[in-house]
mmCIF file with all atom_site columns, C-alpha atoms in Angstrom:
data_model
loop_
_atom_site.group_PDB
_atom_site.id
_atom_site.type_symbol
_atom_site.label_atom_id
_atom_site.label_alt_id
_atom_site.label_comp_id
_atom_site.label_asym_id
_atom_site.label_entity_id
_atom_site.label_seq_id
_atom_site.pdbx_PDB_ins_code
_atom_site.Cartn_x
_atom_site.Cartn_y
_atom_site.Cartn_z
_atom_site.occupancy
_atom_site.B_iso_or_equiv
_atom_site.pdbx_formal_charge
_atom_site.auth_seq_id
_atom_site.auth_comp_id
_atom_site.auth_asym_id
_atom_site.auth_atom_id
_atom_site.pdbx_PDB_model_num
ATOM 1   C CA . MET A 1 1   ? 155.102 158.789 34.690 1.00 59.00 ? 1   MET A CA 1
ATOM 2   C CA . THR A 1 2   ? 156.533 161.339 32.389 1.00 62.00 ? 2   THR A CA 1
ATOM 3   C CA . SER A 1 3   ? 157.209 160.944 28.548 1.00 75.00 ? 3   SER A CA 1
ATOM 4   C CA . GLU A 1 4   ? 160.758 160.863 27.301 1.00 86.00 ? 4   GLU A CA 1
ATOM 5   C CA . PRO A 1 5   ? 161.888 162.662 24.271 1.00 90.00 ? 5   PRO A CA 1
ATOM 6   C CA . TYR A 1 6   ? 162.150 160.542 20.834 1.00 94.00 ? 6   TYR A CA 1
ATOM 7   C CA . PRO A 1 7   ? 165.672 159.653 20.650 1.00 93.00 ? 7   PRO A CA 1
ATOM 8   C CA . SER A 1 8   ? 167.946 161.466 18.304 1.00 90.00 ? 8   SER A CA 1
ATOM 9   C CA . CYS A 1 9   ? 171.619 161.244 17.295 1.00 88.00 ? 9   CYS A CA 1
ATOM 10  C CA . GLY A 1 10  ? 173.566 162.960 14.641 1.00 84.00 ? 10  GLY A CA 1
ATOM 11  C CA . ASP A 1 11  ? 172.147 164.492 11.499 1.00 86.00 ? 11  ASP A CA 1
ATOM 12  C CA . GLU A 1 12  ? 168.519 162.812 11.135 1.00 83.00 ? 12  GLU A CA 1
ATOM 13  C CA . SER A 1 13  ? 168.490 164.186 7.697  1.00 86.00 ? 13  SER A CA 1
ATOM 14  C CA . GLU A 1 14  ? 171.466 161.436 6.614  1.00 88.00 ? 14  GLU A CA 1
ATOM 15  C CA . VAL A 1 15  ? 169.382 158.395 6.000  1.00 94.00 ? 15  VAL A CA 1
ATOM 16  C CA . GLU A 1 16  ? 170.801 155.304 4.371  1.00 96.00 ? 16  GLU A CA 1
ATOM 17  C CA . LEU A 1 17  ? 168.505 152.373 3.627  1.00 97.00 ? 17  LEU A CA 1
ATOM 18  C CA . LEU A 1 18  ? 170.076 149.039 4.820  1.00 95.00 ? 18  LEU A CA 1
ATOM 19  C CA . GLY A 1 19  ? 167.331 146.721 3.672  1.00 96.00 ? 19  GLY A CA 1
ATOM 20  C CA . GLU A 1 20  ? 163.605 146.334 2.940  1.00 98.00 ? 20  GLU A CA 1
ATOM 21  C CA . GLY A 1 21  ? 161.313 143.403 2.295  1.00 98.00 ? 21  GLY A CA 1
ATOM 22  C CA . TYR A 1 22  ? 158.032 141.766 1.720  1.00 99.00 ? 22  TYR A CA 1
ATOM 23  C CA . LEU A 1 23  ? 157.102 138.632 3.458  1.00 99.00 ? 23  LEU A CA 1
ATOM 24  C CA . ARG A 1 24  ? 153.689 136.805 3.397  1.00 98.00 ? 24  ARG A CA 1
ATOM 25  C CA . SER A 1 25  ? 152.195 133.418 4.148  1.00 98.00 ? 25  SER A CA 1
ATOM 26  C CA . GLY A 1 26  ? 153.498 130.447 1.789  1.00 97.00 ? 26  GLY A CA 1
ATOM 27  C CA . PRO A 1 27  ? 151.512 127.401 0.933  1.00 95.00 ? 27  PRO A CA 1
ATOM 28  C CA . THR A 1 28  ? 152.374 125.521 3.696  1.00 94.00 ? 28  THR A CA 1
ATOM 29  C CA . MET A 1 29  ? 151.628 128.127 6.690  1.00 96.00 ? 29  MET A CA 1
ATOM 30  C CA . ARG A 1 30  ? 148.745 127.472 8.602  1.00 93.00 ? 30  ARG A CA 1
ATOM 31  C CA . GLU A 1 31  ? 147.646 131.116 8.675  1.00 92.00 ? 31  GLU A CA 1
ATOM 32  C CA . ARG A 1 32  ? 147.066 132.122 5.093  1.00 90.00 ? 32  ARG A CA 1
ATOM 33  C CA . SER A 1 33  ? 146.764 135.707 5.388  1.00 94.00 ? 33  SER A CA 1
ATOM 34  C CA . VAL A 1 34  ? 149.567 136.924 7.077  1.00 97.00 ? 34  VAL A CA 1
ATOM 35  C CA . SER A 1 35  ? 151.637 139.804 5.250  1.00 98.00 ? 35  SER A CA 1
ATOM 36  C CA . GLU A 1 36  ? 154.707 141.799 6.499  1.00 98.00 ? 36  GLU A CA 1
ATOM 37  C CA . ARG A 1 37  ? 156.350 144.715 4.896  1.00 98.00 ? 37  ARG A CA 1
ATOM 38  C CA . TRP A 1 38  ? 159.837 145.737 6.695  1.00 99.00 ? 38  TRP A CA 1
ATOM 39  C CA . ARG A 1 39  ? 162.370 148.592 6.098  1.00 98.00 ? 39  ARG A CA 1
ATOM 40  C CA . LEU A 1 40  ? 165.716 148.919 7.952  1.00 98.00 ? 40  LEU A CA 1
ATOM 41  C CA . GLU A 1 41  ? 167.790 152.320 7.917  1.00 97.00 ? 41  GLU A CA 1
ATOM 42  C CA . ARG A 1 42  ? 170.308 154.259 9.453  1.00 96.00 ? 42  ARG A CA 1
ATOM 43  C CA . ARG A 1 43  ? 169.170 157.806 10.621 1.00 95.00 ? 43  ARG A CA 1
ATOM 44  C CA . GLY A 1 44  ? 172.100 159.813 11.688 1.00 94.00 ? 44  GLY A CA 1
ATOM 45  C CA . CYS A 1 45  ? 173.913 157.404 14.346 1.00 94.00 ? 45  CYS A CA 1
ATOM 46  C CA . LEU A 1 46  ? 170.607 155.566 14.983 1.00 97.00 ? 46  LEU A CA 1
ATOM 47  C CA . HIS A 1 47  ? 169.241 152.215 13.258 1.00 98.00 ? 47  HIS A CA 1
ATOM 48  C CA . VAL A 1 48  ? 165.463 152.217 12.757 1.00 98.00 ? 48  VAL A CA 1
ATOM 49  C CA . MET A 1 49  ? 163.368 149.346 11.871 1.00 99.00 ? 49  MET A CA 1
ATOM 50  C CA . THR A 1 50  ? 159.804 149.597 10.941 1.00 99.00 ? 50  THR A CA 1
ATOM 51  C CA . ILE A 1 51  ? 157.047 147.042 10.253 1.00 99.00 ? 51  ILE A CA 1
ATOM 52  C CA . HIS A 1 52  ? 153.681 146.742 8.697  1.00 98.00 ? 52  HIS A CA 1
ATOM 53  C CA . GLN A 1 53  ? 152.121 143.276 9.770  1.00 98.00 ? 53  GLN A CA 1
ATOM 54  C CA . ALA A 1 54  ? 148.536 142.580 8.662  1.00 97.00 ? 54  ALA A CA 1
ATOM 55  C CA . TRP A 1 55  ? 146.434 139.531 8.949  1.00 94.00 ? 55  TRP A CA 1
ATOM 56  C CA . GLU A 1 56  ? 142.615 138.976 9.109  1.00 93.00 ? 56  GLU A CA 1
ATOM 57  C CA . ARG A 1 57  ? 142.524 139.327 13.150 1.00 92.00 ? 57  ARG A CA 1
ATOM 58  C CA . GLN A 1 58  ? 144.917 142.293 13.440 1.00 96.00 ? 58  GLN A CA 1
ATOM 59  C CA . ILE A 1 59  ? 146.817 145.200 11.738 1.00 97.00 ? 59  ILE A CA 1
ATOM 60  C CA . THR A 1 60  ? 149.940 146.105 13.490 1.00 98.00 ? 60  THR A CA 1
ATOM 61  C CA . ASP A 1 61  ? 152.452 149.081 12.832 1.00 98.00 ? 61  ASP A CA 1
ATOM 62  C CA . VAL A 1 62  ? 155.904 148.732 14.660 1.00 99.00 ? 62  VAL A CA 1
ATOM 63  C CA . GLU A 1 63  ? 158.877 151.319 14.972 1.00 99.00 ? 63  GLU A CA 1
ATOM 64  C CA . VAL A 1 64  ? 161.999 150.196 17.179 1.00 99.00 ? 64  VAL A CA 1
ATOM 65  C CA . LEU A 1 65  ? 165.229 152.527 17.546 1.00 98.00 ? 65  LEU A CA 1
ATOM 66  C CA . PHE A 1 66  ? 168.483 151.159 18.228 1.00 98.00 ? 66  PHE A CA 1
ATOM 67  C CA . ASP A 1 67  ? 171.872 152.882 19.003 1.00 97.00 ? 67  ASP A CA 1
ATOM 68  C CA . ALA A 1 68  ? 174.870 152.306 16.877 1.00 96.00 ? 68  ALA A CA 1
ATOM 69  C CA . GLU A 1 69  ? 175.774 149.061 18.367 1.00 96.00 ? 69  GLU A CA 1
ATOM 70  C CA . TRP A 1 70  ? 172.138 147.673 18.024 1.00 98.00 ? 70  TRP A CA 1
ATOM 71  C CA . LYS A 1 71  ? 170.916 148.297 21.572 1.00 97.00 ? 71  LYS A CA 1
ATOM 72  C CA . PRO A 1 72  ? 167.339 148.997 21.624 1.00 98.00 ? 72  PRO A CA 1
ATOM 73  C CA . LEU A 1 73  ? 166.303 152.466 22.886 1.00 98.00 ? 73  LEU A CA 1
ATOM 74  C CA . ARG A 1 74  ? 162.491 152.545 22.088 1.00 98.00 ? 74  ARG A CA 1
ATOM 75  C CA . ALA A 1 75  ? 159.782 150.500 20.834 1.00 99.00 ? 75  ALA A CA 1
ATOM 76  C CA . TRP A 1 76  ? 156.687 151.787 19.398 1.00 99.00 ? 76  TRP A CA 1
ATOM 77  C CA . LYS A 1 77  ? 153.276 149.522 18.487 1.00 98.00 ? 77  LYS A CA 1
ATOM 78  C CA . ARG A 1 78  ? 150.036 150.437 17.159 1.00 98.00 ? 78  ARG A CA 1
ATOM 79  C CA . MET A 1 79  ? 147.502 147.565 16.939 1.00 97.00 ? 79  MET A CA 1
ATOM 80  C CA . ALA A 1 80  ? 143.999 147.745 15.210 1.00 96.00 ? 80  ALA A CA 1
ATOM 81  C CA . VAL A 1 81  ? 141.103 145.170 14.786 1.00 96.00 ? 81  VAL A CA 1
ATOM 82  C CA . PRO A 1 82  ? 140.231 145.087 10.903 1.00 94.00 ? 82  PRO A CA 1
ATOM 83  C CA . GLY A 1 83  ? 136.708 146.473 10.443 1.00 89.00 ? 83  GLY A CA 1
ATOM 84  C CA . ALA A 1 84  ? 136.187 147.285 14.198 1.00 92.00 ? 84  ALA A CA 1
ATOM 85  C CA . PRO A 1 85  ? 134.289 150.694 14.096 1.00 89.00 ? 85  PRO A CA 1
ATOM 86  C CA . PRO A 1 86  ? 135.059 153.531 13.706 1.00 89.00 ? 86  PRO A CA 1
ATOM 87  C CA . ASP A 1 87  ? 138.728 153.433 13.610 1.00 91.00 ? 87  ASP A CA 1
ATOM 88  C CA . GLY A 1 88  ? 139.930 149.673 14.240 1.00 95.00 ? 88  GLY A CA 1
ATOM 89  C CA . ARG A 1 89  ? 139.921 150.312 17.847 1.00 95.00 ? 89  ARG A CA 1
ATOM 90  C CA . PRO A 1 90  ? 143.523 151.223 18.275 1.00 96.00 ? 90  PRO A CA 1
ATOM 91  C CA . ASP A 1 91  ? 145.713 150.076 20.764 1.00 97.00 ? 91  ASP A CA 1
ATOM 92  C CA . THR A 1 92  ? 149.164 152.119 20.987 1.00 98.00 ? 92  THR A CA 1
ATOM 93  C CA . ARG A 1 93  ? 152.057 151.550 23.124 1.00 98.00 ? 93  ARG A CA 1
ATOM 94  C CA . VAL A 1 94  ? 155.556 152.924 23.383 1.00 98.00 ? 94  VAL A CA 1
ATOM 95  C CA . TYR A 1 95  ? 158.379 151.154 25.439 1.00 98.00 ? 95  TYR A CA 1
ATOM 96  C CA . GLN A 1 96  ? 161.513 153.263 26.619 1.00 98.00 ? 96  GLN A CA 1
ATOM 97  C CA . LEU A 1 97  ? 164.394 150.704 26.893 1.00 97.00 ? 97  LEU A CA 1
ATOM 98  C CA . GLY A 1 98  ? 167.241 152.635 27.192 1.00 91.00 ? 98  GLY A CA 1
ATOM 99  C CA . GLY A 1 99  ? 167.369 153.508 30.952 1.00 90.00 ? 99  GLY A CA 1
ATOM 100 C CA . ASP A 1 100 ? 167.647 151.842 34.252 1.00 90.00 ? 100 ASP A CA 1
ATOM 101 C CA . VAL A 1 101 ? 163.916 151.503 34.362 1.00 95.00 ? 101 VAL A CA 1
ATOM 102 C CA . ILE A 1 102 ? 161.981 150.078 31.434 1.00 97.00 ? 102 ILE A CA 1
ATOM 103 C CA . THR A 1 103 ? 158.445 151.798 31.096 1.00 97.00 ? 103 THR A CA 1
ATOM 104 C CA . MET A 1 104 ? 155.545 151.407 28.844 1.00 97.00 ? 104 MET A CA 1
ATOM 105 C CA . ARG A 1 105 ? 152.905 154.049 28.034 1.00 97.00 ? 105 ARG A CA 1
ATOM 106 C CA . ARG A 1 106 ? 149.509 152.895 26.662 1.00 97.00 ? 106 ARG A CA 1
ATOM 107 C CA . ALA A 1 107 ? 146.688 154.603 24.872 1.00 96.00 ? 107 ALA A CA 1
ATOM 108 C CA . SER A 1 108 ? 143.331 152.515 23.945 1.00 95.00 ? 108 SER A CA 1
ATOM 109 C CA . PRO A 1 109 ? 139.682 152.744 23.874 1.00 93.00 ? 109 PRO A CA 1
ATOM 110 C CA . GLU A 1 110 ? 139.850 152.085 27.674 1.00 90.00 ? 110 GLU A CA 1
ATOM 111 C CA . GLY A 1 111 ? 142.014 155.191 28.497 1.00 94.00 ? 111 GLY A CA 1
ATOM 112 C CA . ALA A 1 112 ? 145.736 155.923 28.890 1.00 96.00 ? 112 ALA A CA 1
ATOM 113 C CA . GLN A 1 113 ? 147.781 153.790 31.472 1.00 95.00 ? 113 GLN A CA 1
ATOM 114 C CA . SER A 1 114 ? 151.585 153.694 32.300 1.00 96.00 ? 114 SER A CA 1
ATOM 115 C CA . TYR A 1 115 ? 153.516 150.628 33.738 1.00 94.00 ? 115 TYR A CA 1
ATOM 116 C CA . ARG A 1 116 ? 157.083 149.634 34.570 1.00 97.00 ? 116 ARG A CA 1
ATOM 117 C CA . ILE A 1 117 ? 158.077 146.394 33.096 1.00 97.00 ? 117 ILE A CA 1
ATOM 118 C CA . PRO A 1 118 ? 160.199 144.220 35.423 1.00 97.00 ? 118 PRO A CA 1
ATOM 119 C CA . GLY A 1 119 ? 163.578 143.163 34.315 1.00 96.00 ? 119 GLY A CA 1
ATOM 120 C CA . GLU A 1 120 ? 166.920 144.578 33.109 1.00 95.00 ? 120 GLU A CA 1
ATOM 121 C CA . ALA A 1 121 ? 167.480 146.546 29.967 1.00 96.00 ? 121 ALA A CA 1
ATOM 122 C CA . PRO A 1 122 ? 167.212 144.348 27.062 1.00 98.00 ? 122 PRO A CA 1
ATOM 123 C CA . VAL A 1 123 ? 169.762 143.470 24.648 1.00 98.00 ? 123 VAL A CA 1
ATOM 124 C CA . ALA A 1 124 ? 167.102 142.699 21.808 1.00 98.00 ? 124 ALA A CA 1
ATOM 125 C CA . VAL A 1 125 ? 163.362 143.072 21.034 1.00 99.00 ? 125 VAL A CA 1
ATOM 126 C CA . VAL A 1 126 ? 161.008 140.305 19.707 1.00 98.00 ? 126 VAL A CA 1
ATOM 127 C CA . GLY A 1 127 ? 157.762 141.774 18.310 1.00 97.00 ? 127 GLY A CA 1
ATOM 128 C CA . PRO A 1 128 ? 155.267 141.674 15.620 1.00 97.00 ? 128 PRO A CA 1
ATOM 129 C CA . GLY A 1 129 ? 157.192 140.808 12.335 1.00 96.00 ? 129 GLY A CA 1
ATOM 130 C CA . ARG A 1 130 ? 159.707 138.140 12.023 1.00 97.00 ? 130 ARG A CA 1
ATOM 131 C CA . ALA A 1 131 ? 162.168 140.848 10.424 1.00 98.00 ? 131 ALA A CA 1
ATOM 132 C CA . LEU A 1 132 ? 162.878 142.324 13.907 1.00 98.00 ? 132 LEU A CA 1
ATOM 133 C CA . VAL A 1 133 ? 165.247 139.491 14.590 1.00 98.00 ? 133 VAL A CA 1
ATOM 134 C CA . SER A 1 134 ? 167.603 140.557 11.980 1.00 98.00 ? 134 SER A CA 1
ATOM 135 C CA . ALA A 1 135 ? 168.608 143.475 14.424 1.00 98.00 ? 135 ALA A CA 1
ATOM 136 C CA . TRP A 1 136 ? 169.457 140.971 17.184 1.00 98.00 ? 136 TRP A CA 1
ATOM 137 C CA . ILE A 1 137 ? 171.314 138.941 14.612 1.00 98.00 ? 137 ILE A CA 1
ATOM 138 C CA . ARG A 1 138 ? 173.351 142.315 13.705 1.00 97.00 ? 138 ARG A CA 1
ATOM 139 C CA . ALA A 1 139 ? 173.942 142.993 17.254 1.00 97.00 ? 139 ALA A CA 1
ATOM 140 C CA . ALA A 1 140 ? 175.362 139.447 18.139 1.00 97.00 ? 140 ALA A CA 1
ATOM 141 C CA . GLY A 1 141 ? 178.117 140.065 15.249 1.00 97.00 ? 141 GLY A CA 1
ATOM 142 C CA . PRO A 1 142 ? 179.503 137.003 13.194 1.00 97.00 ? 142 PRO A CA 1
ATOM 143 C CA . MET A 1 143 ? 178.231 133.832 14.550 1.00 98.00 ? 143 MET A CA 1
ATOM 144 C CA . GLU A 1 144 ? 179.454 130.179 13.721 1.00 98.00 ? 144 GLU A CA 1
ATOM 145 C CA . VAL A 1 145 ? 177.100 127.124 13.607 1.00 99.00 ? 145 VAL A CA 1
ATOM 146 C CA . GLY A 1 146 ? 176.442 126.008 16.874 1.00 98.00 ? 146 GLY A CA 1
ATOM 147 C CA . ASP A 1 147 ? 177.137 129.589 18.417 1.00 99.00 ? 147 ASP A CA 1
ATOM 148 C CA . VAL A 1 148 ? 174.653 130.940 21.065 1.00 99.00 ? 148 VAL A CA 1
ATOM 149 C CA . VAL A 1 149 ? 174.151 134.298 22.437 1.00 98.00 ? 149 VAL A CA 1
ATOM 150 C CA . ARG A 1 150 ? 171.613 134.956 25.384 1.00 98.00 ? 150 ARG A CA 1
ATOM 151 C CA . GLY A 1 151 ? 170.383 137.945 27.481 1.00 98.00 ? 151 GLY A CA 1
ATOM 152 C CA . PRO A 1 152 ? 167.391 139.709 28.555 1.00 98.00 ? 152 PRO A CA 1
ATOM 153 C CA . VAL A 1 153 ? 164.926 140.364 25.680 1.00 98.00 ? 153 VAL A CA 1
ATOM 154 C CA . LEU A 1 154 ? 161.529 142.269 25.703 1.00 98.00 ? 154 LEU A CA 1
ATOM 155 C CA . ASP A 1 155 ? 158.963 140.243 23.709 1.00 98.00 ? 155 ASP A CA 1
ATOM 156 C CA . PHE A 1 156 ? 156.030 142.598 22.933 1.00 98.00 ? 156 PHE A CA 1
ATOM 157 C CA . ARG A 1 157 ? 154.202 140.571 20.553 1.00 97.00 ? 157 ARG A CA 1
ATOM 158 C CA . SER A 1 158 ? 151.396 139.539 22.897 1.00 91.00 ? 158 SER A CA 1
ATOM 159 C CA . LEU A 1 159 ? 149.003 142.044 24.990 1.00 91.00 ? 159 LEU A CA 1
ATOM 160 C CA . VAL A 1 160 ? 151.156 141.453 27.993 1.00 94.00 ? 160 VAL A CA 1
ATOM 161 C CA . GLU A 1 161 ? 154.587 142.355 27.240 1.00 96.00 ? 161 GLU A CA 1
ATOM 162 C CA . LYS A 1 162 ? 157.794 140.804 29.337 1.00 97.00 ? 162 LYS A CA 1
ATOM 163 C CA . ILE A 1 163 ? 161.511 140.697 29.587 1.00 98.00 ? 163 ILE A CA 1
ATOM 164 C CA . ASP A 1 164 ? 162.846 137.197 29.732 1.00 97.00 ? 164 ASP A CA 1
ATOM 165 C CA . GLU A 1 165 ? 166.218 135.774 29.491 1.00 98.00 ? 165 GLU A CA 1
ATOM 166 C CA . VAL A 1 166 ? 166.403 134.329 25.716 1.00 98.00 ? 166 VAL A CA 1
ATOM 167 C CA . ALA A 1 167 ? 168.847 132.585 23.598 1.00 98.00 ? 167 ALA A CA 1
ATOM 168 C CA . LEU A 1 168 ? 169.600 133.014 20.091 1.00 99.00 ? 168 LEU A CA 1
ATOM 169 C CA . ARG A 1 169 ? 171.342 130.195 18.232 1.00 99.00 ? 169 ARG A CA 1
ATOM 170 C CA . ARG A 1 170 ? 172.961 129.827 14.883 1.00 99.00 ? 170 ARG A CA 1
ATOM 171 C CA . ASP A 1 171 ? 171.737 126.411 13.553 1.00 99.00 ? 171 ASP A CA 1
ATOM 172 C CA . PRO A 1 172 ? 173.178 124.360 10.251 1.00 99.00 ? 172 PRO A CA 1
ATOM 173 C CA . ASP A 1 173 ? 172.486 126.079 7.107  1.00 99.00 ? 173 ASP A CA 1
ATOM 174 C CA . ARG A 1 174 ? 169.307 124.645 5.296  1.00 98.00 ? 174 ARG A CA 1
ATOM 175 C CA . ASP A 1 175 ? 168.824 123.889 1.645  1.00 98.00 ? 175 ASP A CA 1
ATOM 176 C CA . GLU A 1 176 ? 165.350 125.448 1.137  1.00 97.00 ? 176 GLU A CA 1
ATOM 177 C CA . PRO A 1 177 ? 164.061 124.810 -2.713 1.00 96.00 ? 177 PRO A CA 1
ATOM 178 C CA . THR A 1 178 ? 161.133 127.447 -2.044 1.00 94.00 ? 178 THR A CA 1
ATOM 179 C CA . LEU A 1 179 ? 163.840 130.155 -1.281 1.00 97.00 ? 179 LEU A CA 1
ATOM 180 C CA . GLY A 1 180 ? 166.191 129.240 -4.112 1.00 94.00 ? 180 GLY A CA 1
ATOM 181 C CA . GLY A 1 181 ? 168.770 127.401 -2.308 1.00 96.00 ? 181 GLY A CA 1
ATOM 182 C CA . ARG A 1 182 ? 170.789 127.633 0.982  1.00 98.00 ? 182 ARG A CA 1
ATOM 183 C CA . VAL A 1 183 ? 169.628 129.980 3.855  1.00 99.00 ? 183 VAL A CA 1
ATOM 184 C CA . ARG A 1 184 ? 170.781 130.538 7.261  1.00 99.00 ? 184 ARG A CA 1
ATOM 185 C CA . VAL A 1 185 ? 168.875 129.239 10.355 1.00 99.00 ? 185 VAL A CA 1
ATOM 186 C CA . TYR A 1 186 ? 168.503 130.996 13.600 1.00 99.00 ? 186 TYR A CA 1
ATOM 187 C CA . THR A 1 187 ? 166.381 129.612 16.531 1.00 99.00 ? 187 THR A CA 1
ATOM 188 C CA . ILE A 1 188 ? 165.004 131.701 19.269 1.00 98.00 ? 188 ILE A CA 1
ATOM 189 C CA . PHE A 1 189 ? 163.218 130.524 22.245 1.00 96.00 ? 189 PHE A CA 1
ATOM 190 C CA . GLY A 1 190 ? 164.455 127.081 21.502 1.00 96.00 ? 190 GLY A CA 1
ATOM 191 C CA . ARG A 1 191 ? 161.787 126.490 19.043 1.00 96.00 ? 191 ARG A CA 1
ATOM 192 C CA . GLU A 1 192 ? 161.110 129.342 16.693 1.00 98.00 ? 192 GLU A CA 1
ATOM 193 C CA . SER A 1 193 ? 163.534 128.924 13.745 1.00 98.00 ? 193 SER A CA 1
ATOM 194 C CA . ILE A 1 194 ? 163.907 131.795 11.493 1.00 99.00 ? 194 ILE A CA 1
ATOM 195 C CA . PHE A 1 195 ? 165.450 131.911 7.828  1.00 99.00 ? 195 PHE A CA 1
ATOM 196 C CA . THR A 1 196 ? 167.928 134.619 6.900  1.00 99.00 ? 196 THR A CA 1
ATOM 197 C CA . ASP A 1 197 ? 170.264 135.521 3.763  1.00 98.00 ? 197 ASP A CA 1
ATOM 198 C CA . ASP A 1 198 ? 174.016 135.928 4.351  1.00 97.00 ? 198 ASP A CA 1
ATOM 199 C CA . GLU A 1 199 ? 173.556 139.608 5.687  1.00 96.00 ? 199 GLU A CA 1
ATOM 200 C CA . GLY A 1 200 ? 171.031 138.519 8.346  1.00 97.00 ? 200 GLY A CA 1
ATOM 201 C CA . ASN A 1 201 ? 168.073 139.822 6.524  1.00 98.00 ? 201 ASN A CA 1
ATOM 202 C CA . VAL A 1 202 ? 164.860 137.493 7.433  1.00 98.00 ? 202 VAL A CA 1
ATOM 203 C CA . VAL A 1 203 ? 163.624 135.789 4.127  1.00 99.00 ? 203 VAL A CA 1
ATOM 204 C CA . GLY A 1 204 ? 161.477 133.204 5.652  1.00 98.00 ? 204 GLY A CA 1
ATOM 205 C CA . ASP A 1 205 ? 160.632 130.782 8.546  1.00 98.00 ? 205 ASP A CA 1
ATOM 206 C CA . LEU A 1 206 ? 159.930 127.188 9.539  1.00 97.00 ? 206 LEU A CA 1
ATOM 207 C CA . ALA A 1 207 ? 156.215 128.099 10.019 1.00 97.00 ? 207 ALA A CA 1
ATOM 208 C CA . GLY A 1 208 ? 155.873 128.970 6.355  1.00 98.00 ? 208 GLY A CA 1
ATOM 209 C CA . LEU A 1 209 ? 156.564 132.643 6.086  1.00 98.00 ? 209 LEU A CA 1
ATOM 210 C CA . ARG A 1 210 ? 158.223 133.614 2.721  1.00 98.00 ? 210 ARG A CA 1
ATOM 211 C CA . THR A 1 211 ? 159.373 136.274 0.789  1.00 98.00 ? 211 THR A CA 1
ATOM 212 C CA . ASP A 1 212 ? 156.765 137.466 -1.733 1.00 98.00 ? 212 ASP A CA 1
ATOM 213 C CA . ALA A 1 213 ? 159.100 137.240 -4.422 1.00 98.00 ? 213 ALA A CA 1
ATOM 214 C CA . SER A 1 214 ? 159.554 133.540 -3.968 1.00 98.00 ? 214 SER A CA 1
ATOM 215 C CA . LEU A 1 215 ? 155.766 132.723 -4.087 1.00 98.00 ? 215 LEU A CA 1
ATOM 216 C CA . ASP A 1 216 ? 153.265 132.490 -7.282 1.00 96.00 ? 216 ASP A CA 1
ATOM 217 C CA . THR A 1 217 ? 149.994 132.282 -4.887 1.00 95.00 ? 217 THR A CA 1
ATOM 218 C CA . PRO A 1 218 ? 147.769 135.195 -4.683 1.00 95.00 ? 218 PRO A CA 1
ATOM 219 C CA . GLU A 1 219 ? 148.589 137.791 -2.270 1.00 95.00 ? 219 GLU A CA 1
ATOM 220 C CA . PRO A 1 220 ? 146.201 138.269 1.047  1.00 94.00 ? 220 PRO A CA 1
ATOM 221 C CA . GLU A 1 221 ? 143.141 140.543 0.200  1.00 91.00 ? 221 GLU A CA 1
ATOM 222 C CA . PRO A 1 222 ? 143.910 144.053 1.131  1.00 91.00 ? 222 PRO A CA 1
ATOM 223 C CA . LEU A 1 223 ? 142.753 145.118 4.937  1.00 92.00 ? 223 LEU A CA 1
ATOM 224 C CA . PRO A 1 224 ? 141.463 148.562 6.100  1.00 89.00 ? 224 PRO A CA 1
ATOM 225 C CA . GLU A 1 225 ? 143.940 151.256 6.753  1.00 88.00 ? 225 GLU A CA 1
ATOM 226 C CA . TYR A 1 226 ? 143.588 153.340 9.784  1.00 91.00 ? 226 TYR A CA 1
ATOM 227 C CA . GLY A 1 227 ? 145.953 156.363 8.777  1.00 91.00 ? 227 GLY A CA 1
ATOM 228 C CA . ALA A 1 228 ? 149.972 156.595 8.663  1.00 94.00 ? 228 ALA A CA 1
ATOM 229 C CA . PRO A 1 229 ? 151.808 155.504 11.772 1.00 96.00 ? 229 PRO A CA 1
ATOM 230 C CA . ASP A 1 230 ? 152.827 158.287 14.242 1.00 97.00 ? 230 ASP A CA 1
ATOM 231 C CA . PRO A 1 231 ? 155.661 156.837 16.517 1.00 97.00 ? 231 PRO A CA 1
ATOM 232 C CA . ARG A 1 232 ? 156.780 160.379 17.525 1.00 96.00 ? 232 ARG A CA 1
ATOM 233 C CA . GLY A 1 233 ? 153.312 161.705 18.416 1.00 94.00 ? 233 GLY A CA 1
ATOM 234 C CA . THR A 1 234 ? 151.542 158.785 19.995 1.00 94.00 ? 234 THR A CA 1
ATOM 235 C CA . PRO A 1 235 ? 150.244 157.521 22.360 1.00 95.00 ? 235 PRO A CA 1
#
């Protein structure tokens, strides 16, 4: 299976920051060590979201490229195990999502592998980092409370990725004192509720993730770093 070129569109030197944030475990979250830094920008006529998610069992870097209409074209993920010698035993994967055949290439300590992922071209992706849902919200356009959009979605959070039919539902707004007042609520998979601001940027979730600015609890202890992400050159 041959590798595909890195997507480009327009003048990539024209970069516009659309949003960025820092989320981490709130006091009610079961897992207390989660942190997530995200950045969303426009490069030429592409949208790009990058995420760095860390917790005591895994460090994950993600980059997803979308076209001008927020259709996912390519996703990249590097997972490392904190403290595993010598380099965190990285597992790096790239997903080509823009064609008729959805593929994944992987490089890990076990070697290099390539797969086809069954299913239709996804309309959205769900991966490490709650902030990724904001791209699907933008793709869906204005949604009223009770509206539902659905379609094939690539879920690449676990070790075995898959494409399933998934619904995104706008639920009634919620008064959330820990986030300073009213937030919008969207639910995916019928059970995972995410909180956003009016622009669709993720500010927390029902499990207890919150913006760093809303918390007065200590930040998680820093974990090892294993080099800058290289989504263009790896795997």
